[in-house]
């Protein structure tokens, strides 16, 4: 019988630090390294059912693009999300961002990788760029949640993570309460690019949640002004277009 030392090590770690469900935060049964059975039912995978541009779940499966993408020209080339940002997922992301549950990044990155691995590889990116936090926010939270997901993806895909080129210079205030056009205005000049040495032709931008796409568009503007040709955005969850 072959003994798998890695398996044994993982099991011992699970005993000392029990794994929690990244959706409801309950302690998982031994050996379960994903989500609890109850939460599995509450997750809505988007996969091939998303808008061909922004990746949000289409309400009409006969359509190729959501209403928003039919009328708005995005600067990024393509966005993909793993899950619908429903009530269950909202709680998960809240704990991930504000409750110190950094380990959820494992599950988030794994889900993106499993669902879109082939598409992401075919994109052939030069770098993975997490959406940056303003330094005051970084100080407050202690970590950048987008960077946690990006670094896990970078390892899986063997693509370098580039987390020091794009800097957030304006602190975005209460973005959630603003309408789409206000958000856009608020984000104007929010990001700058540092250094001009290496050209990043194809870039993957990573964030936790896709709402209107304005943040990703603004970063894409800055990147494309500096020689980037294609931008693929990967977010863990996205709201359904209205
Ligand atoms: Zn659960
Ligand atoms: Zn769309």
XYZ file of C-alpha atoms and ligand atoms in Angstrom:
244
model
C 0.000 0.000 0.000
C 1.320 3.395 -0.965
C 1.148 5.999 1.773
C 0.430 9.500 0.571
C 2.280 11.755 2.981
C 0.649 14.889 1.587
C -2.810 13.444 2.281
C -1.787 12.625 5.850
C -0.376 16.113 6.326
C -3.575 17.677 4.983
C -5.723 15.534 7.303
C -3.638 16.514 10.331
C -3.965 20.184 9.449
C -7.738 19.670 9.103
C -7.898 18.244 12.630
C -6.017 21.164 14.165
C -7.573 23.857 11.974
C -10.956 22.541 10.843
C -11.926 23.670 7.363
C -14.929 25.918 7.141
C -17.492 26.135 4.388
C -16.523 29.250 2.390
C -20.195 30.105 1.926
C -21.887 29.666 5.356
C -18.721 29.390 7.502
C -19.846 26.202 9.282
C -17.116 23.668 10.056
C -16.958 21.119 7.250
C -17.078 17.364 7.633
C -13.632 15.746 7.604
C -12.303 15.317 4.111
C -14.630 17.885 2.591
C -12.403 20.592 1.178
C -15.043 22.511 -0.754
C -18.517 23.698 0.324
C -21.065 22.046 2.641
C -23.911 20.103 0.938
C -26.478 22.744 1.912
C -24.529 25.582 0.354
C -23.790 23.594 -2.761
C -27.493 23.985 -3.556
C -27.465 27.726 -2.990
C -24.568 28.386 -5.369
C -25.442 29.377 -8.922
C -22.625 28.636 -11.369
C -22.600 30.866 -14.431
C -20.322 28.958 -16.821
C -21.617 29.103 -20.395
C -24.840 30.860 -19.346
C -23.181 34.259 -19.076
C -23.168 37.362 -21.277
C -20.446 37.004 -23.942
C -18.932 40.299 -22.840
C -19.395 40.957 -19.122
C -19.977 37.355 -18.074
C -23.025 38.054 -15.918
C -25.805 35.493 -15.929
C -28.181 36.084 -18.837
C -31.847 36.253 -17.941
C -32.758 35.232 -21.483
C -30.678 32.237 -22.557
C -31.359 32.945 -26.255
C -29.460 36.215 -26.054
C -25.692 36.512 -26.435
C -25.289 39.825 -24.627
C -27.014 41.388 -21.640
C -28.978 44.628 -22.080
C -26.179 46.564 -20.440
C -23.507 45.314 -22.871
C -25.759 46.007 -25.842
C -25.785 49.692 -24.923
C -22.494 50.228 -23.055
C -19.079 49.821 -24.642
C -16.718 48.320 -22.094
C -12.980 48.948 -22.243
C -12.069 45.442 -21.085
C -12.381 42.724 -23.705
C -14.023 39.971 -21.713
C -15.141 39.305 -18.144
C -15.937 35.975 -16.521
C -17.480 35.263 -13.115
C -17.810 31.916 -11.413
C -21.015 32.491 -9.415
C -24.097 34.651 -9.208
C -23.767 37.180 -6.404
C -26.848 36.002 -4.495
C -27.625 36.228 -0.753
C -25.484 33.231 0.165
C -22.535 34.554 -1.766
C -22.941 38.070 -0.440
C -22.379 36.725 3.085
C -19.373 34.730 1.937
C -17.704 37.747 0.319
C -18.508 39.887 3.344
C -16.644 37.511 5.685
C -13.816 37.223 3.170
C -13.397 41.002 2.999
C -14.311 42.107 6.486
C -14.186 39.030 8.690
C -10.600 37.966 8.083
C -11.594 34.744 6.300
C -8.666 34.980 3.904
C -8.680 31.220 3.343
C -11.845 31.497 1.221
C -9.502 32.649 -1.557
C -8.591 28.979 -2.097
C -12.151 28.053 -2.961
C -12.734 31.161 -5.076
C -9.597 30.649 -7.178
C -10.266 26.929 -7.532
C -13.814 27.597 -8.778
C -12.621 30.073 -11.423
C -9.875 27.710 -12.472
C -12.169 24.705 -12.728
C -14.899 26.461 -14.661
C -12.823 28.617 -17.004
C -9.355 27.013 -16.957
C -9.273 26.295 -20.700
C -10.509 29.757 -21.628
C -8.054 31.452 -19.262
C -5.134 29.438 -20.626
C -6.115 30.223 -24.203
C -6.017 33.921 -23.346
C -2.268 33.490 -22.759
C -1.785 36.381 -20.306
C 1.524 38.068 -19.513
C 0.423 39.021 -16.019
C -2.359 38.808 -13.455
C -3.240 42.158 -11.903
C -5.438 42.320 -8.790
C -7.686 45.382 -8.439
C -5.661 47.506 -6.007
C -6.931 48.966 -2.758
C -6.203 52.511 -1.715
C -3.394 52.511 0.843
C -5.658 53.809 3.615
C -8.119 50.983 2.969
C -5.227 48.515 2.898
C -4.127 49.789 6.304
C -7.655 49.420 7.648
C -8.261 45.886 6.337
C -4.722 44.587 6.475
C -5.010 42.745 3.169
C -6.247 43.191 -0.357
C -8.902 40.539 -0.989
C -8.457 40.710 -4.773
C -4.749 40.079 -4.370
C -5.406 36.925 -2.328
C -7.473 35.455 -5.174
C -5.040 36.690 -7.833
C -2.036 35.117 -6.146
C -3.782 31.716 -5.915
C -4.709 31.919 -9.606
C -1.197 33.019 -10.551
C 0.211 29.881 -8.909
C -2.269 27.572 -10.606
C -1.728 29.125 -14.030
C 2.023 29.796 -13.801
C 1.427 33.410 -14.760
C 3.235 36.119 -12.764
C 1.129 38.305 -10.495
C 1.828 41.986 -10.897
C 0.549 43.837 -7.839
C 2.731 46.938 -7.872
C 2.130 48.514 -11.279
C -1.412 49.833 -10.840
C -1.911 52.163 -7.884
C -5.225 53.381 -6.541
C -4.807 57.081 -5.896
C -8.389 58.062 -5.099
C -10.173 56.394 -2.312
C -13.507 55.239 -3.707
C -16.179 56.338 -1.253
C -19.327 54.288 -0.765
C -19.352 53.041 -4.352
C -22.246 50.751 -3.597
C -24.685 53.580 -2.999
C -23.892 55.269 -6.314
C -25.560 54.738 -9.671
C -23.573 53.510 -12.681
C -22.755 56.934 -14.112
C -21.820 58.305 -10.691
C -19.556 55.316 -10.115
C -17.816 56.002 -13.382
C -17.301 59.638 -12.493
C -16.053 58.681 -9.072
C -13.515 56.307 -10.573
C -12.086 58.748 -13.112
C -8.396 59.163 -12.364
C -8.665 56.670 -9.510
C -5.805 54.573 -10.873
C -2.319 55.315 -12.151
C 0.324 53.043 -13.618
C 3.831 52.929 -12.222
C 6.942 52.178 -14.274
C 7.073 51.829 -18.015
C 9.725 49.180 -18.357
C 7.845 45.983 -19.155
C 4.979 46.060 -21.627
C 2.062 43.936 -20.575
C 0.289 42.975 -23.779
C -2.318 40.645 -22.354
C -3.530 41.162 -18.815
C -5.928 39.363 -16.495
C -7.543 41.660 -13.925
C -8.850 39.922 -10.799
C -11.488 41.172 -8.359
C -13.932 39.629 -5.915
C -17.238 40.975 -7.256
C -18.344 42.406 -10.601
C -21.066 45.023 -10.195
C -21.175 47.445 -13.136
C -17.701 46.757 -14.496
C -16.665 50.380 -14.006
C -13.651 49.582 -11.816
C -12.332 47.060 -14.336
C -12.990 49.497 -17.184
C -11.028 52.243 -15.466
C -8.036 49.971 -14.881
C -8.305 48.787 -18.492
C -8.165 52.427 -19.672
C -4.893 52.936 -17.799
C -3.416 49.642 -19.008
C -4.410 50.183 -22.639
C -2.956 53.673 -22.586
C 0.334 51.958 -21.747
C 0.410 49.315 -24.428
C -1.897 46.567 -23.186
C -3.857 45.081 -26.057
C -6.286 42.701 -24.382
C -7.839 42.571 -20.933
C -9.656 39.590 -19.442
C -11.368 40.173 -16.105
C -11.973 37.354 -13.640
C -14.296 37.881 -10.704
C -15.617 35.333 -8.269
C -19.208 36.547 -8.392
C -21.362 38.964 -10.356
C -24.831 40.376 -9.919
C -27.459 39.579 -12.516
C -27.943 42.405 -15.031
C -31.193 44.329 -14.611
Zn -22.113 26.006 3.852
Zn -23.059 41.900 -20.383
